mmCIF file of C-alpha atoms and ligand atoms in Angstrom:
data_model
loop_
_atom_site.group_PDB
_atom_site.id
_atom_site.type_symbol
_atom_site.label_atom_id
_atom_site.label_comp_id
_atom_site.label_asym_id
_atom_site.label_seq_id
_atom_site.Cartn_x
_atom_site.Cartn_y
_atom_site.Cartn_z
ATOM 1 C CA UNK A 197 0.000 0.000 0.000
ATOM 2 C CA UNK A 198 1.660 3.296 -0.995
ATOM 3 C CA UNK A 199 0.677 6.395 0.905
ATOM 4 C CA UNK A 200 1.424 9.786 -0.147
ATOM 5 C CA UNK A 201 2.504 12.027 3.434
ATOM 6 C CA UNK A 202 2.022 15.418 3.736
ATOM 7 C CA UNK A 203 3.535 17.918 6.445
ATOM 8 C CA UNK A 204 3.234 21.624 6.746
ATOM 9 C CA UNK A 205 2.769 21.675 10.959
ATOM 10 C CA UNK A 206 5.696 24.208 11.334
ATOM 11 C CA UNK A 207 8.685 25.410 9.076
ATOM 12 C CA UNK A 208 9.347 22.337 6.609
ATOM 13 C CA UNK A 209 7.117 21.950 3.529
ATOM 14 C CA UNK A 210 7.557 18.340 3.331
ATOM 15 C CA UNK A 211 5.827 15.491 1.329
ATOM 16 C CA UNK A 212 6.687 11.936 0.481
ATOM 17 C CA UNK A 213 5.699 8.379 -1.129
ATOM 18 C CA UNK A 214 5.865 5.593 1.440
ATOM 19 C CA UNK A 215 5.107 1.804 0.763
ATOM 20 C CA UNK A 216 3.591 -0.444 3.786
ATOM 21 C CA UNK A 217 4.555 1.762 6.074
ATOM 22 C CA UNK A 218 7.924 1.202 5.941
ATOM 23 C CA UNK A 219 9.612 1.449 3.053
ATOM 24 C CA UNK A 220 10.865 4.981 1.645
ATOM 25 C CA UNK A 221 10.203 5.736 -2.368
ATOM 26 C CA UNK A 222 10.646 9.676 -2.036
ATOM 27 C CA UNK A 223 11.059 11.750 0.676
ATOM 28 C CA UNK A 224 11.083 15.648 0.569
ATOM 29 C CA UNK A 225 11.316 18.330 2.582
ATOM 30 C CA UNK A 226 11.555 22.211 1.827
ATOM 31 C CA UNK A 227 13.335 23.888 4.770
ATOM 32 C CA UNK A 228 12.760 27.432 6.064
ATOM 33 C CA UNK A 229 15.395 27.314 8.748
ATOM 34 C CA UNK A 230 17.536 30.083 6.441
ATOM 35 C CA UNK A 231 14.726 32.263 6.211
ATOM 36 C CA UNK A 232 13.351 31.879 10.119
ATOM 37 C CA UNK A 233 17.384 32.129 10.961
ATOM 38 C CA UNK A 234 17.398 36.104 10.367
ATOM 39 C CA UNK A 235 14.110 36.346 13.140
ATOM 40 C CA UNK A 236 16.288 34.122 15.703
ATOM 41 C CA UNK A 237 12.855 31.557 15.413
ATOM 42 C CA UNK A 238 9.904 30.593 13.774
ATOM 43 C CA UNK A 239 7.911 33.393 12.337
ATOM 44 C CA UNK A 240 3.958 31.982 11.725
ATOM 45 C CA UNK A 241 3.016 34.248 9.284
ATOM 46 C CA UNK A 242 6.125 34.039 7.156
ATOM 47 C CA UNK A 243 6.177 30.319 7.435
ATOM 48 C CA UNK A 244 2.278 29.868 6.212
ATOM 49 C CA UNK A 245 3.291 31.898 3.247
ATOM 50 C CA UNK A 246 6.774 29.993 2.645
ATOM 51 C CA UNK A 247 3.957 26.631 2.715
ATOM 52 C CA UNK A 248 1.924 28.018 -0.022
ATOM 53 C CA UNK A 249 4.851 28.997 -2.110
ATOM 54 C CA UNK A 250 6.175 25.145 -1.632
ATOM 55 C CA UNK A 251 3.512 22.650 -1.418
ATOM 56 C CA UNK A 252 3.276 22.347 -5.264
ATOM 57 C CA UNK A 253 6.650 21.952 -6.283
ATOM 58 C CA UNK A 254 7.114 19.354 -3.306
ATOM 59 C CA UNK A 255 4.261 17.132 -4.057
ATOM 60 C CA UNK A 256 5.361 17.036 -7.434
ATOM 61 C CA UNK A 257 8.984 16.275 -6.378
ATOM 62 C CA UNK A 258 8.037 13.666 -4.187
ATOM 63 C CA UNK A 259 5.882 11.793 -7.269
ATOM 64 C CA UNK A 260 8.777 11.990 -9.453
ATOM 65 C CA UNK A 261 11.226 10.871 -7.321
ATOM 66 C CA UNK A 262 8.956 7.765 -6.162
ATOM 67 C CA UNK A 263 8.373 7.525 -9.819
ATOM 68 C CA UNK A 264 5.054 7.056 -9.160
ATOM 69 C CA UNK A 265 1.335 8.993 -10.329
ATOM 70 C CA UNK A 266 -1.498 9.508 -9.012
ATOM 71 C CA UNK A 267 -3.505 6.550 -9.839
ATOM 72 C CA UNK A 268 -0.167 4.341 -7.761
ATOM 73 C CA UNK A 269 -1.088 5.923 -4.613
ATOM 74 C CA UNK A 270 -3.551 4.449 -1.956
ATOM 75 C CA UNK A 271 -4.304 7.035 0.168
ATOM 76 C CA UNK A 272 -2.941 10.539 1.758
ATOM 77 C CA UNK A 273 -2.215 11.129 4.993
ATOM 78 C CA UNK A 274 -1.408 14.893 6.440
ATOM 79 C CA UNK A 275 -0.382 16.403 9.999
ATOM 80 C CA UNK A 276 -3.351 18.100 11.477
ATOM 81 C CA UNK A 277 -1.628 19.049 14.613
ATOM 82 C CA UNK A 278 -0.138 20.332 16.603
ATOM 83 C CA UNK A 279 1.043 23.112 15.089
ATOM 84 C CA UNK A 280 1.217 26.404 13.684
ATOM 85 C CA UNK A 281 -2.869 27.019 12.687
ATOM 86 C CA UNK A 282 -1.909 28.648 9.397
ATOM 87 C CA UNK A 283 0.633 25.888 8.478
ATOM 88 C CA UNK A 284 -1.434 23.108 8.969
ATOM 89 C CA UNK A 285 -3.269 24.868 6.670
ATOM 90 C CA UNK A 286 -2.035 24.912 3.681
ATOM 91 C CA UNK A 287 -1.258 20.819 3.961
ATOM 92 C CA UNK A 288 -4.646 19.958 5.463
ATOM 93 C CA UNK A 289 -6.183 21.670 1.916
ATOM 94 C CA UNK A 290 -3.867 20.518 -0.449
ATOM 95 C CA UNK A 291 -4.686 17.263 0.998
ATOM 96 C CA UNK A 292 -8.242 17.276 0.839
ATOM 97 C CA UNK A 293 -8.271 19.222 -2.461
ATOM 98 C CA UNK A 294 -6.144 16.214 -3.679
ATOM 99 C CA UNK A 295 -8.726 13.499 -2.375
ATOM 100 C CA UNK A 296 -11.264 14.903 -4.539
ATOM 101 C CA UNK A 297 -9.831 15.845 -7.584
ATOM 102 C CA UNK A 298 -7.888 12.401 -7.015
ATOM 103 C CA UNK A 299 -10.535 10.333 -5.375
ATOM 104 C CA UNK A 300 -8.250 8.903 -2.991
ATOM 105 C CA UNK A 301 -8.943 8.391 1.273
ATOM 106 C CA UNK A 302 -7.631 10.747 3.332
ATOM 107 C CA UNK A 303 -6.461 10.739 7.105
ATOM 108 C CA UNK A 304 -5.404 13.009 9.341
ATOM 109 C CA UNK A 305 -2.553 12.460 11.715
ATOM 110 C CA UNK A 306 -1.348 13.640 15.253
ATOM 111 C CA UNK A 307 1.968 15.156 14.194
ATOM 112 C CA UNK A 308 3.762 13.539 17.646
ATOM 113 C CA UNK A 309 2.399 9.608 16.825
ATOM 114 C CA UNK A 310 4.160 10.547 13.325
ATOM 115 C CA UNK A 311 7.547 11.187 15.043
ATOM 116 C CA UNK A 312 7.283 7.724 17.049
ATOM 117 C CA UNK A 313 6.735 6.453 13.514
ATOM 118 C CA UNK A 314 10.076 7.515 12.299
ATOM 119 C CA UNK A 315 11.002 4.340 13.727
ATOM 120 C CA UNK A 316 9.526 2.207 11.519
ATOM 121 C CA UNK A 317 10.816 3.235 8.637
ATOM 122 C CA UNK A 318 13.689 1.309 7.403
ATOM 123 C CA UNK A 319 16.138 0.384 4.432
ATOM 124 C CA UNK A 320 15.313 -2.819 2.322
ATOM 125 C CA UNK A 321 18.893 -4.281 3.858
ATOM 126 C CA UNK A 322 17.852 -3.573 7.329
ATOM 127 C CA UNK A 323 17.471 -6.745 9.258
ATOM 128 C CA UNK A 324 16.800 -4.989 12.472
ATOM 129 C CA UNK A 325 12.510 -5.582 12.133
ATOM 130 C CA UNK A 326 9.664 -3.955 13.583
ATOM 131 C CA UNK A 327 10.255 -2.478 16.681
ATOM 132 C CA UNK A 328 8.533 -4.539 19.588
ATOM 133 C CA UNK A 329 5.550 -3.459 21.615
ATOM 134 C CA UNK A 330 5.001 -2.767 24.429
ATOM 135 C CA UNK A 331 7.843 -0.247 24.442
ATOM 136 C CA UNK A 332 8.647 3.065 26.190
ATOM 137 C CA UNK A 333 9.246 5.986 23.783
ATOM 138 C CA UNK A 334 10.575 9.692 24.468
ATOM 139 C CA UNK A 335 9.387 11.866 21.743
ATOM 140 C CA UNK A 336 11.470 15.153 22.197
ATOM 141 C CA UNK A 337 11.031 17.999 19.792
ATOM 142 C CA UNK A 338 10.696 21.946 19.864
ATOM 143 C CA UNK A 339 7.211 22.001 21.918
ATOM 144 C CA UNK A 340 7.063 18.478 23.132
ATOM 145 C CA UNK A 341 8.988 16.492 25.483
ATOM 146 C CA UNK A 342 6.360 13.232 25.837
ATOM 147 C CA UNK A 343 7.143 10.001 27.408
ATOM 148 C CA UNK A 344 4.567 7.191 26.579
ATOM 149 C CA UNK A 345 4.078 3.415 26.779
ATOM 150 C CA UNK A 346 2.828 2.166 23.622
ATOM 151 C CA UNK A 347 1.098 -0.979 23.964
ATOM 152 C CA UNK A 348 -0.013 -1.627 20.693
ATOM 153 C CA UNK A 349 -0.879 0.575 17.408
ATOM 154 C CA UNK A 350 -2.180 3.426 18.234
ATOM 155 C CA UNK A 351 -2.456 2.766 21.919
ATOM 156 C CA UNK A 352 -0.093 5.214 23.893
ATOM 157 C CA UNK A 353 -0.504 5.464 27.311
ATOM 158 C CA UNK A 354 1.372 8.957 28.432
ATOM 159 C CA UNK A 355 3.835 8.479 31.876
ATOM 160 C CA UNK A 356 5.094 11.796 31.707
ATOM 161 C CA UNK A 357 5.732 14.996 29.508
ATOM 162 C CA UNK A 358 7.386 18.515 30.450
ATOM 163 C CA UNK A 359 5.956 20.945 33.150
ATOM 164 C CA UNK A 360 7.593 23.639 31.020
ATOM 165 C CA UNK A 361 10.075 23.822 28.630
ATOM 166 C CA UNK A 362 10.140 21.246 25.894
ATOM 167 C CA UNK A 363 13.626 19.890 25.425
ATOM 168 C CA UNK A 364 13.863 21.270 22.233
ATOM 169 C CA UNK A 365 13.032 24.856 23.210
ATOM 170 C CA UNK A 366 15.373 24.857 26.144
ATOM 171 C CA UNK A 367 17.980 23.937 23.502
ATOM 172 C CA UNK A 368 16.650 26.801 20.997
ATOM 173 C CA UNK A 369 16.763 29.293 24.309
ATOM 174 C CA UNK A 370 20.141 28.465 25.272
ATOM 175 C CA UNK A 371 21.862 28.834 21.912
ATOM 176 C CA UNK A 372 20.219 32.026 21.440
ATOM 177 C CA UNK A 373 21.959 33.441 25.070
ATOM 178 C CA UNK A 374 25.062 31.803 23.731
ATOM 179 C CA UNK A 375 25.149 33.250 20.579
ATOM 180 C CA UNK A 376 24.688 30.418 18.608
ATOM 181 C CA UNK A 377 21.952 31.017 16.197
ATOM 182 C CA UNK A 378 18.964 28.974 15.447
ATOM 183 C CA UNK A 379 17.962 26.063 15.452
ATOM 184 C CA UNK A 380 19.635 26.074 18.800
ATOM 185 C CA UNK A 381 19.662 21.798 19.057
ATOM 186 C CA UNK A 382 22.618 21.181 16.287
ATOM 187 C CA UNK A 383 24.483 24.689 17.348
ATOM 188 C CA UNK A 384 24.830 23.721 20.680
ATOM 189 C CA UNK A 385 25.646 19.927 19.693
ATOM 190 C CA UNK A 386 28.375 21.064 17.440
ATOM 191 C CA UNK A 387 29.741 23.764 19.697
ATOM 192 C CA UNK A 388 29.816 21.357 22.849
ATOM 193 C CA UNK A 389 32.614 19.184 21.315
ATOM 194 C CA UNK A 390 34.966 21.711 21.395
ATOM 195 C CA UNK A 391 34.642 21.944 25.658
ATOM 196 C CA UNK A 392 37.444 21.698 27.393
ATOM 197 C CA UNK A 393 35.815 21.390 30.898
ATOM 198 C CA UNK A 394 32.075 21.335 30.681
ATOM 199 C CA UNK A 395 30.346 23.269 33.118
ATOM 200 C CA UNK A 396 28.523 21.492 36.208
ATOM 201 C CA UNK A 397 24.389 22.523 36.250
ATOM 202 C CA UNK A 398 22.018 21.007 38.623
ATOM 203 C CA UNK A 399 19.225 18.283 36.868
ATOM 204 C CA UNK A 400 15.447 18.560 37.563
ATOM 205 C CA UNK A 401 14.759 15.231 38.678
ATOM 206 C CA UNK A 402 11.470 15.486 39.837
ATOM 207 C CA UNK A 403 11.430 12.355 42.317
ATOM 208 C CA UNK A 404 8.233 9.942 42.206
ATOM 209 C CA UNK A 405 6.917 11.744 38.691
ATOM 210 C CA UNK A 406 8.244 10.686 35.306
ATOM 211 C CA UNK A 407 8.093 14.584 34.205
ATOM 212 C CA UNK A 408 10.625 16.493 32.943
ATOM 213 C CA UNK A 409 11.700 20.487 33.815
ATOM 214 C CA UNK A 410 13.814 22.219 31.830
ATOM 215 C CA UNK A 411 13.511 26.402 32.771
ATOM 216 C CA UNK A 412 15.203 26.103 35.893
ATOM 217 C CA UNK A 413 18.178 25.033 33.842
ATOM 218 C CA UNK A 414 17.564 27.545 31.121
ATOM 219 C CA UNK A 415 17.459 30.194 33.931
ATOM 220 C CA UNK A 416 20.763 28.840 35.365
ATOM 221 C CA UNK A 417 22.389 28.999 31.935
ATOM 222 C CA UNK A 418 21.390 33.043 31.521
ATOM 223 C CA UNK A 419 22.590 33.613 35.087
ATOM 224 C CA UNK A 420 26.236 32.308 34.303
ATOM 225 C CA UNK A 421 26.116 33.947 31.245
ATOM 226 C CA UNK A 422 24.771 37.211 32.992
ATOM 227 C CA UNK A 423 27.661 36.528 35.973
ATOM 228 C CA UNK A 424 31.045 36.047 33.696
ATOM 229 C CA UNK A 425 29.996 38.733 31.783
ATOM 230 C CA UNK A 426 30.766 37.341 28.254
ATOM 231 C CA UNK A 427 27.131 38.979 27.098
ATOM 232 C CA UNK A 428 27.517 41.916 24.250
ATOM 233 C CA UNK A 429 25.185 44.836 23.752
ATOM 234 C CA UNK A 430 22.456 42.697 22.167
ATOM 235 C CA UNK A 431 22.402 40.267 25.187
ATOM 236 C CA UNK A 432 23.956 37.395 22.906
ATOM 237 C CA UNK A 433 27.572 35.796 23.904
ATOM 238 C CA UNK A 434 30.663 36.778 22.410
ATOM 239 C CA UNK A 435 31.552 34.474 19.832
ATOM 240 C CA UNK A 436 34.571 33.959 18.706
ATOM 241 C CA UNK A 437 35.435 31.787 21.829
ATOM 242 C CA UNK A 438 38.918 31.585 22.623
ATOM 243 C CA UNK A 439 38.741 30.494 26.337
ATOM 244 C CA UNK A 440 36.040 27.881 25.252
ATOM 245 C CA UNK A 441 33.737 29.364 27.927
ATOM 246 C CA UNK A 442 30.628 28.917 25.347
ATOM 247 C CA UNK A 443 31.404 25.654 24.341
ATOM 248 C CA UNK A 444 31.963 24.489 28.472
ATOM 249 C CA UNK A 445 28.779 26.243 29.247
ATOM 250 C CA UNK A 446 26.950 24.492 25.857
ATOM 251 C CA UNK A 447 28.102 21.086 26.713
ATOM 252 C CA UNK A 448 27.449 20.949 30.684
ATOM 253 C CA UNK A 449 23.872 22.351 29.273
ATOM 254 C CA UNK A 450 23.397 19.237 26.906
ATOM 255 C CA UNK A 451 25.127 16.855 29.846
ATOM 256 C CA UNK A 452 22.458 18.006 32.344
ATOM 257 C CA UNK A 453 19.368 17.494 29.661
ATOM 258 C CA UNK A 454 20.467 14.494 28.216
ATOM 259 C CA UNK A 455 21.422 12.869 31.901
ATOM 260 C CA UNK A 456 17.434 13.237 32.678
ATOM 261 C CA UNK A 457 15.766 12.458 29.681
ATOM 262 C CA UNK A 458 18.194 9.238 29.846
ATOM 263 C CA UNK A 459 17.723 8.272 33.277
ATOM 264 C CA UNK A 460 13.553 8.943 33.173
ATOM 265 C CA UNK A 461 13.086 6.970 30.089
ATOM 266 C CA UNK A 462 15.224 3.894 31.145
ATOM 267 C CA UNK A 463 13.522 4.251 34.608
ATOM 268 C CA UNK A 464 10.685 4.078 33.098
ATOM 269 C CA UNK A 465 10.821 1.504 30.376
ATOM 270 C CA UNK A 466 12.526 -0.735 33.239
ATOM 271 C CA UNK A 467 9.076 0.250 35.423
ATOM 272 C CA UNK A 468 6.604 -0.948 32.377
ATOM 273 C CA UNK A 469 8.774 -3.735 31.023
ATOM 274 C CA UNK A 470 8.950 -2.587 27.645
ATOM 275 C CA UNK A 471 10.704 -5.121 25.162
ATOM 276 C CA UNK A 472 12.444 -1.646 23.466
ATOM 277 C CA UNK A 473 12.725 2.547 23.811
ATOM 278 C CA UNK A 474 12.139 4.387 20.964
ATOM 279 C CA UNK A 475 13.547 7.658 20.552
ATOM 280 C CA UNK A 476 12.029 10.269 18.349
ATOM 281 C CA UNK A 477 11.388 14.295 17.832
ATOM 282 C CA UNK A 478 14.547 16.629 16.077
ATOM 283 C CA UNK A 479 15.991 16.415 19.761
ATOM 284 C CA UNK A 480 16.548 12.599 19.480
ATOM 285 C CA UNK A 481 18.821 14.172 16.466
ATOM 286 C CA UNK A 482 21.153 14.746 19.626
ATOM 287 C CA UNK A 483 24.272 12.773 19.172
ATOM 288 C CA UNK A 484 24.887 12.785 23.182
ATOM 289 C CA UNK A 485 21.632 11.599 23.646
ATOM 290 C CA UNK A 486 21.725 8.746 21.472
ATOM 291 C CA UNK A 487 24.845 7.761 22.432
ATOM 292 C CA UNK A 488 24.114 8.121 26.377
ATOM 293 C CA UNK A 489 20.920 6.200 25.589
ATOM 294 C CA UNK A 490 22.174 3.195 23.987
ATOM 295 C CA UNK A 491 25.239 2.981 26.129
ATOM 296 C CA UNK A 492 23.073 3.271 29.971
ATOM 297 C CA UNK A 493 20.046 1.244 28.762
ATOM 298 C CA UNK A 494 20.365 -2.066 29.798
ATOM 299 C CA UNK A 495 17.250 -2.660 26.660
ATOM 300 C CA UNK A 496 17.593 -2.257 23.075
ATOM 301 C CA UNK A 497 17.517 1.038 21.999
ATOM 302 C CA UNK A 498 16.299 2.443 18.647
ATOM 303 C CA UNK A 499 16.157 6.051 16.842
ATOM 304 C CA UNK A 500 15.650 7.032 13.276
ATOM 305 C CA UNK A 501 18.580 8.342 11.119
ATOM 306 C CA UNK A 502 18.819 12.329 12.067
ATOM 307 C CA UNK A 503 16.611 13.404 8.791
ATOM 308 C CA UNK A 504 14.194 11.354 9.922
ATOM 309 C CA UNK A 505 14.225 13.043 13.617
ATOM 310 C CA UNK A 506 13.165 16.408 12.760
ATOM 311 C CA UNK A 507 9.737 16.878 10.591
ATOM 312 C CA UNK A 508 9.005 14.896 7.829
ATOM 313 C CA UNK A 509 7.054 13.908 5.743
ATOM 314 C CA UNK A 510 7.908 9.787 5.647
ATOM 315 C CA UNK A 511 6.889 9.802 8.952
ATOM 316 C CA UNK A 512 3.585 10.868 8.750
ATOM 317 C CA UNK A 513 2.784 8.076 5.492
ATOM 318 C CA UNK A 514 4.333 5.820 7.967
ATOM 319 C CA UNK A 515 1.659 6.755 10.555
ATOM 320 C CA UNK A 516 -1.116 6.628 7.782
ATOM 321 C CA UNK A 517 -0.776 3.582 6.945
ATOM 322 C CA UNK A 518 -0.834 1.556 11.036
ATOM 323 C CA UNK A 519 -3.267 3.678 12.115
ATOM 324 C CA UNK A 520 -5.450 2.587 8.591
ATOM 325 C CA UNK A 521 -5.122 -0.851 9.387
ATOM 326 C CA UNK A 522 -5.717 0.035 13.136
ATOM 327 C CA UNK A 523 -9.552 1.047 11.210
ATOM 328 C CA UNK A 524 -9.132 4.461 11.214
ATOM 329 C CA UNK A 525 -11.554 5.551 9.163
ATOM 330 C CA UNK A 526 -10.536 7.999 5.829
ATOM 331 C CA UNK A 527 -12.325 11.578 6.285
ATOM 332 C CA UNK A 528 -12.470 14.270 3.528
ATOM 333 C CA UNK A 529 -13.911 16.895 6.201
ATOM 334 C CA UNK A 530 -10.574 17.324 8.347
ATOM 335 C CA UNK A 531 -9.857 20.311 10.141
ATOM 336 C CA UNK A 532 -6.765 20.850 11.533
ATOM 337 C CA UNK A 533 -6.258 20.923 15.833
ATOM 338 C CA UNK A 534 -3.340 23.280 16.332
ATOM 339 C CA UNK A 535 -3.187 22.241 19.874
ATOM 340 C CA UNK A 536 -3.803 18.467 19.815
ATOM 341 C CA UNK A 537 -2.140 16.338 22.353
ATOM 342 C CA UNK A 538 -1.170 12.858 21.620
ATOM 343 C CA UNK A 539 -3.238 11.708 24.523
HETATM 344 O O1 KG4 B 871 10.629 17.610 15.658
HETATM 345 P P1 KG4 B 871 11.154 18.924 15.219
HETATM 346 O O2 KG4 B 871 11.893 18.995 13.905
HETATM 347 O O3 KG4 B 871 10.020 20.003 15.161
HETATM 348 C C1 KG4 B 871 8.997 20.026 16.097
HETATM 349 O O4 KG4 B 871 8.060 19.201 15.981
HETATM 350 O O5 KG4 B 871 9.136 20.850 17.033
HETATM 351 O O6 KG4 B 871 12.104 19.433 16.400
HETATM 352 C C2 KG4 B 871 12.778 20.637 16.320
HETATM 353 C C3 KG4 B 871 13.609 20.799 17.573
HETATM 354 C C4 KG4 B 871 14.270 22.162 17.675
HETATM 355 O O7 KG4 B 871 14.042 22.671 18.976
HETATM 356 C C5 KG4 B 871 15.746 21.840 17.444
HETATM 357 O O8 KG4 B 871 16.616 22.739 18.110
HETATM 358 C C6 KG4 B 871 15.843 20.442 18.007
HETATM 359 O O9 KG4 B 871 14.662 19.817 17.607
HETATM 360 N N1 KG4 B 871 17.005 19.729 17.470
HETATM 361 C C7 KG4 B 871 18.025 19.297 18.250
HETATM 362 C C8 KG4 B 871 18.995 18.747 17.366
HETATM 363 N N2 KG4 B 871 18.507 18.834 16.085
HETATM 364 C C9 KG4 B 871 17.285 19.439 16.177
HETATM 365 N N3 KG4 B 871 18.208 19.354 19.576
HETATM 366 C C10 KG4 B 871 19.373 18.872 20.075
HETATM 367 N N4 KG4 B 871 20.350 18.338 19.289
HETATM 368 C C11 KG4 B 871 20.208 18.247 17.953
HETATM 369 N N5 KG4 B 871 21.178 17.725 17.192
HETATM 370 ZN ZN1 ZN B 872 8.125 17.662 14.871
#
């Protein structure tokens, strides 16, 4: 069954061809970061517009590339939430605009069960399999930081998510105190290899709750900052950074967010006997987190290749087609939920 994706929920136009769930024909994805970069984050009504310019060119892109038309395609599945209202928008039209002129089903998908999806999809030499349910999974991305049991398809059960601060955004915050630009996640994961010493910041553990905190550790980072003085005029870091002071204070950042998402997720999964932890979201793009994961979980531990972290469209045909077979019924009347929750 070959599904067509579609993805508009923040600042990548993104569509793509995927077979039974799994397997990748075309995946493409029109990225805004350059234009968003010059506004130091995501600008709604800029990216809306930026959607409309794109959609058409993608879609086509992604047929072409899957070599496939129209009439090869089973259904169309598109993000309608959370999000950005006007976004979701412009893919939540095309894709009902496309079911009619098409005739083909269309579903709509909870952007966040599309990340977890990620996981699923795989190269034709891959012998690693399905992942195996139940399992814990940590989705992590710029407004979400959501640990679930899945039990089966469609079935997540959520054990904690962030009183604050998604992991993401605390990463976006902190780079933009430091200096370093956005998207904060892969700044401050490329500048914290360069630490000499990291720094040492105190970890929200939250004892007894499998929720996460990140602001008191955001505040912690602007107070150093604030204290060795290494703020210009514009309240941004110095960069160059001779004396690595950005890079310590970059990587203790990381150490402390990646030490509790680590611990609470193996605690967890260990708690609910999961058979695996899935890892998903542009934060499980981290390469200290996936390394820290695999290497302190005593279960296997699985994450999609970085493109596949961040938003997607593969991931959202991936989604389409379990939660079809799940009996999720096609619906040409969608509307999109800018604030949906996964559960
Ligand atoms: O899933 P995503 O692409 O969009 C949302 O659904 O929000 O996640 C984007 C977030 C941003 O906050 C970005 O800084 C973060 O993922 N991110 C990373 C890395 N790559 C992207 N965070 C830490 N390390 C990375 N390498
Ligand atoms: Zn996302």
């Amino acid at each position: 069954m070959k599904i067509l994706g579609i993805e508009t929920s923040c600042d990548e136009t993104a569509a793509a061809v995927v077979e039974d769930g799994r397997h990748i024909h075309s995946n493409v994805i029109a990225s805004q970061v350059e234009i968003h970069a010059r506004y130091g984050g995501v600008v709604p009504e800029v990216a809306s517009r930026q959607h409309l310019l794109q959609i058409a060119p993608v879609l086509r892109e992604a047929l072409s590339q899957a070599k496939v038309s129209w009439r090869d395609l089973d259904a169309i599945a598109v993000t309608v939430g959370p999000g950005l209202a006007g976004s979701l928008l412009v893919g939540v039209n095309m894709a009902k605009a496309i079911a009619v002129a098409k005739a083909l089903p269309v579903i709509g998908i909870n952007h966040l069960e599309g990340h977890v999806y990620a996981n699923w999809l795989r190269r034709d030499d891959d012998p690693s399999g399905d992942p195996h349910l139940p399992l814990v999974s940590l989705i992590a991305s710029g407004g979400h930081t959501d640990l679930t049991l899945m039990e089966e398809h469609g079935r997540h059960l959520l054990l904690g998510r962030t009183r604050d601060d998604a992991a993401g955004e605390a990463f976006d915050k902190v780079a933009r105190v430091l200096g370093l630009g956005y998207p904060g996640g892969p700044a401050i994961d490329r500048t914290a290899r360069q630490a000499s010493s990291p720094h040492s910041f105190p970890r929200a553990w939250l004892k007894g709750s499998h929720d996460f905190s990140f602001s008191g550790l955001k505040t912690a980072v602007l107070r150093l900052v604030e204290d060795i003085g290494i703020l210009n005029g514009k309240g941004e870091a110095s960069i160059p950074d001779p004396d690595s002071s950005i890079a310590n204070i970059a990587a203790g950042f990381q150490e402390s967010v990646v030490d509790v998402l680590v611990t609470k997720t193996v605690e967890a999964a260990q708690k609910y006997e999961a058979r695996e932890i899935l890892l998903s979201g542009g934060v499980a793009a981290n390469s200290l987190l996936r390394e820290t994961l695999s290497r302190r979980s005593p279960l296997p531990v699985r994450f999609p290749p970085p493109i596949l972290c961040t938003d997607n469209a593969a991931m959202i045909a991936a989604c389409g087609y379990f939660r079809l077979h799940a009996g999720t019924k096609a619906n040409g009347n969608l509307d999109v939920v800018p604030n949906l929750r996964l559960i």
